Short mmCIF file of C-alpha atoms in Angstrom, two decimals:
data_model
loop_
_atom_site.label_atom_id
_atom_site.label_comp_id
_atom_site.label_asym_id
_atom_site.label_seq_id
_atom_site.Cartn_x
_atom_site.Cartn_y
_atom_site.Cartn_z
CA MET I 384 109.75 94.14 82.89
CA GLY I 385 113.48 94.09 83.62
CA ARG I 386 116.86 94.32 81.97
CA ASP I 387 116.50 91.17 79.89
CA TRP I 388 117.10 91.51 76.16
CA ASN I 389 113.48 90.58 75.56
CA TRP I 390 112.18 92.76 78.45
CA THR I 391 110.23 90.02 80.22
CA GLY I 392 112.86 87.29 80.55
CA ASN I 393 110.69 84.57 79.04
CA THR I 394 109.68 85.50 75.48
CA PHE I 395 106.21 84.04 75.98
CA SER I 396 105.71 86.29 79.02
CA GLN I 397 105.52 89.22 76.62
CA ALA I 398 101.99 88.02 75.91
CA ASN I 399 101.03 88.97 79.48
CA LEU I 400 102.25 92.54 79.02
CA TYR I 401 100.47 92.77 75.68
CA GLY I 402 97.32 91.29 77.18
CA TYR I 403 97.39 93.79 80.03
CA GLY I 404 97.42 96.63 77.53
CA ARG I 405 94.57 95.15 75.51
CA LEU I 406 92.41 94.50 78.58
CA ALA I 407 93.05 98.02 79.87
CA TRP I 408 91.15 99.26 76.82
CA ASP I 409 88.54 96.51 76.66
CA LEU I 410 88.08 94.31 79.71
CA HIS I 411 85.86 91.88 77.80
CA THR I 412 88.30 91.03 74.99
CA ASP I 413 88.46 87.28 74.35
CA PRO I 414 91.75 85.83 75.72
CA ALA I 415 92.11 83.61 72.64
CA CYS I 416 91.85 86.70 70.43
CA ILE I 417 94.54 88.46 72.47
CA ALA I 418 96.83 85.43 72.29
CA ARG I 419 96.36 85.06 68.53
CA ASP I 420 97.00 88.75 67.87
CA TRP I 421 100.15 88.65 70.00
CA ALA I 422 101.44 85.55 68.22
CA ALA I 423 100.82 87.03 64.77
CA ALA I 424 102.45 90.34 65.71
CA SER I 425 105.48 88.68 67.32
CA PHE I 426 106.35 85.83 64.94
CA ALA I 427 106.40 85.88 61.14
CA GLY I 428 105.44 82.24 60.77
CA ASP I 429 102.51 80.39 59.28
CA ALA I 430 99.14 79.51 60.80
CA ALA I 431 100.53 76.31 62.33
CA LEU I 432 103.02 78.33 64.40
CA HIS I 433 100.42 80.81 65.56
CA ASP I 434 97.93 78.05 66.40
CA ALA I 435 100.54 76.22 68.49
CA LEU I 436 101.49 79.39 70.37
CA VAL I 437 97.85 80.12 71.14
CA ARG I 438 97.31 76.60 72.49
CA ILE I 439 100.41 76.90 74.67
CA LEU I 440 99.43 80.29 76.05
CA LEU I 441 95.85 79.28 76.81
CA ASN I 442 96.83 76.02 78.51
CA SER I 443 99.83 77.25 80.50
CA ARG I 444 98.05 78.65 83.56
CA GLU I 445 96.01 75.50 84.13
CA ALA I 446 99.11 73.33 83.75
CA TYR I 447 101.03 75.39 86.31
CA GLU I 448 98.09 75.36 88.70
CA ASN I 449 97.78 71.59 88.37
CA TYR I 450 101.37 70.73 89.24
CA THR I 451 101.83 73.28 92.04
CA ALA I 452 99.52 73.98 95.01
CA PRO I 453 96.33 71.88 94.77
CA LEU I 454 92.79 73.24 94.43
CA GLY I 455 93.47 76.82 95.49
CA VAL I 456 95.29 75.92 98.68
CA GLY I 457 97.77 78.81 98.37
CA PHE I 458 101.52 79.22 98.77
CA MET I 459 103.68 76.11 98.75
CA VAL I 460 106.77 77.93 97.49
CA THR I 461 110.29 78.45 98.81
CA PRO I 462 110.27 81.46 101.15
CA GLY I 463 112.01 84.55 99.82
CA SER I 464 112.56 83.60 96.20
CA HIS I 465 109.07 82.08 95.73
CA TYR I 466 110.74 79.72 93.24
CA GLY I 467 110.34 75.97 93.55
CA PRO I 468 108.31 73.81 95.91
CA SER I 469 108.38 74.04 99.70
CA VAL I 470 105.09 72.64 100.93
CA ASP I 471 105.49 73.93 104.48
CA GLY I 472 107.60 76.93 103.48
CA TYR I 473 105.20 79.55 104.77
CA GLU I 474 102.96 77.34 106.87
CA TYR I 475 104.52 78.32 110.20
CA SER I 476 105.78 81.79 109.30
CA PRO I 477 104.51 85.19 110.52
CA TRP I 478 102.70 85.50 107.19
CA GLY I 479 100.19 82.92 108.35
CA THR I 480 98.93 79.44 107.62
CA TYR I 481 98.00 78.46 104.08
CA HIS I 482 96.96 74.81 104.06
CA PHE I 483 96.44 73.39 107.58
CA ALA I 484 97.44 69.93 106.34
CA ASP I 485 97.49 67.14 108.92
CA ARG I 486 96.91 63.38 108.91
CA ASP I 487 93.16 63.81 108.36
CA GLY I 488 92.75 66.57 105.79
CA VAL I 489 93.85 69.84 104.23
CA GLY I 490 92.48 73.28 103.43
CA VAL I 491 91.43 76.44 105.24
CA ASP I 492 87.86 76.84 106.48
CA ARG I 493 86.95 80.36 105.41
CA THR I 494 83.19 79.78 105.72
CA PRO I 495 81.15 81.14 108.67
CA THR I 496 82.20 78.07 110.69
CA GLY I 497 85.83 79.13 110.24
CA SER I 498 87.28 82.58 109.60
CA GLY I 499 84.12 83.91 107.92
CA TYR I 500 86.16 85.27 105.00
CA THR I 501 83.48 84.15 102.53
CA GLU I 502 81.07 86.73 103.96
CA GLN I 503 83.15 89.61 102.57
CA TYR I 504 81.88 88.75 99.08
CA PRO I 505 78.56 89.92 97.60
CA PRO I 506 75.73 87.63 98.80
CA ALA I 507 75.53 85.48 95.66
CA LEU I 508 79.28 84.80 95.63
CA ALA I 509 79.40 84.29 99.39
CA ALA I 510 76.69 81.64 99.11
CA ARG I 511 78.56 79.96 96.27
CA TYR I 512 81.92 79.86 98.03
CA ARG I 513 80.58 78.66 101.37
CA SER I 514 78.80 75.74 99.68
CA LEU I 515 80.86 72.60 99.14
CA GLU I 516 78.60 71.63 96.23
CA ASP I 517 78.69 75.01 94.46
CA CYS I 518 82.24 76.20 95.13
CA PRO I 519 84.46 75.84 92.02
CA GLU I 520 86.64 72.79 92.51
CA ARG I 521 89.85 74.68 91.80
CA LEU I 522 89.08 76.92 94.81
CA LEU I 523 87.81 74.25 97.22
CA LEU I 524 90.79 74.16 99.56
CA PHE I 525 90.99 77.94 99.71
CA PHE I 526 87.51 78.05 101.21
CA HIS I 527 87.09 74.63 102.86
CA HIS I 528 89.02 72.21 105.05
CA LEU I 529 88.29 68.71 103.78
CA ARG I 530 89.15 65.16 104.75
CA TYR I 531 91.36 63.24 102.35
CA ASP I 532 88.59 60.69 101.81
CA GLN I 533 85.95 63.34 101.01
CA VAL I 534 84.39 62.62 97.62
CA LEU I 535 84.42 65.84 95.59
CA PRO I 536 81.06 66.80 94.09
CA HIS I 537 82.40 67.83 90.68
CA SER I 538 85.05 65.25 89.81
CA GLY I 539 83.49 62.39 91.79
CA VAL I 540 86.78 61.17 93.27
CA THR I 541 88.26 61.56 96.74
CA LEU I 542 90.22 64.67 97.61
CA ILE I 543 93.51 62.80 97.92
CA GLN I 544 92.99 61.13 94.55
CA ARG I 545 92.20 64.50 92.97
CA ILE I 546 95.47 65.88 94.37
CA TYR I 547 97.40 62.98 92.85
CA ASP I 548 95.55 63.18 89.53
CA THR I 549 96.00 66.92 89.00
CA HIS I 550 99.71 66.84 89.77
CA PHE I 551 100.40 64.03 87.33
CA GLN I 552 98.15 65.75 84.80
CA GLY I 553 100.09 69.01 85.15
CA VAL I 554 103.36 67.32 84.20
CA GLU I 555 101.74 65.71 81.17
CA GLN I 556 100.29 69.07 80.13
CA VAL I 557 103.79 70.59 80.17
CA ARG I 558 105.10 67.72 78.07
CA ALA I 559 102.22 68.11 75.61
CA MET I 560 102.89 71.83 75.24
CA ARG I 561 106.56 71.12 74.71
CA ARG I 562 105.72 68.61 71.96
CA ASP I 563 103.48 71.25 70.39
CA TRP I 564 106.40 73.65 70.38
CA GLU I 565 108.70 71.05 68.81
CA THR I 566 106.48 70.88 65.72
CA VAL I 567 106.87 74.59 64.93
CA ARG I 568 110.11 75.73 66.58
CA GLU I 569 112.07 75.81 63.31
CA GLN I 570 110.01 78.82 62.20
CA VAL I 571 111.33 80.90 65.12
CA PRO I 572 114.65 82.83 64.95
CA GLU I 573 117.55 80.86 66.39
CA ALA I 574 118.25 83.07 69.42
CA ILE I 575 114.63 82.94 70.57
CA ARG I 576 114.32 79.26 69.70
CA ALA I 577 117.34 78.33 71.83
CA ASP I 578 116.08 80.34 74.79
CA VAL I 579 112.60 78.83 74.61
CA ASP I 580 114.06 75.33 74.24
CA ARG I 581 116.07 75.83 77.41
CA ARG I 582 113.08 77.11 79.31
CA TRP I 583 110.93 74.13 78.28
CA GLN I 584 113.58 71.79 79.66
CA VAL I 585 113.70 73.72 82.93
CA GLN I 586 109.91 73.85 83.23
CA GLU I 587 109.52 70.12 82.72
CA CYS I 588 112.10 69.47 85.46
CA ASN I 589 110.31 71.97 87.72
CA ALA I 590 106.94 70.34 87.08
CA VAL I 591 108.27 66.88 87.95
CA GLU I 592 109.87 68.25 91.13
CA TRP I 593 106.62 69.90 92.20
CA ARG I 594 104.58 66.79 91.43
CA ASP I 595 106.88 64.49 93.36
CA GLN I 596 107.25 66.70 96.43
CA VAL I 597 103.56 67.53 96.74
CA CYS I 598 102.37 63.97 96.12
CA THR I 599 104.92 62.53 98.56
CA TYR I 600 103.92 65.06 101.20
CA PHE I 601 100.25 64.11 101.01
CA LEU I 602 100.95 60.38 100.75
CA ARG I 603 102.90 60.58 104.00
CA HIS I 604 100.21 62.64 105.72
CA SER I 605 97.20 60.65 104.53
CA GLY I 606 98.66 57.17 104.23
CA ILE I 607 96.36 56.67 101.22
CA PRO I 608 98.10 55.38 98.04
CA ASP I 609 97.38 56.53 94.50
CA ALA I 610 94.52 54.44 93.11
CA ALA I 611 96.16 54.58 89.68
CA GLY I 612 99.33 52.94 90.99
CA ARG I 613 101.70 55.65 89.76
CA THR I 614 105.11 56.07 91.33
CA ILE I 615 105.03 58.31 94.40
CA PHE I 616 108.12 58.31 96.55
CA PRO I 617 107.15 57.38 100.15
#
């Protein structure tokens, strides 16, 4: 919280503060239930408005994850402000290496053949994270260093193609959420509506910037083009 008129800067971020309070009392509360209760308590609109807000809230984290750092790789943000893309921003800083990207692959080996970080987890989780087949795909590059041509066990495409696909998908997810908002925005008070409208425009620009910088970075490193033929600036 800060000095903003709505406390959290972005009106939708109030849902995080509300959710924190709800989870402090009941850790197992359904996120969709929290989002719906927040929407109903915050906006005096109809069910269509509340449904749209719930969809936006529940999809927002995945969208952001998709168009920023790929598959759990870590920081790719501008040092200091942590706002906006800088793929190598922290890679050679005293804070340490996050992605180890080179011409052959990307990711940090935290299995026993690397740093051994996986072994700090309880045995069942350690076994899951050290296994390429069992590790959740969205965490793969946090725990494994993989070649760009490695076929991923879950999605069935190469690593480089998965990086391209998720970043283009993230931009489309932002645009879909924005369209969802457009269908119900008239039910929201003008001051809030104008602020949210502005933030959607900024987020879409941010998402495109992230997508283009990350995809270009990995195209230059790997030399492997997007199989879908989408525009990536070389």
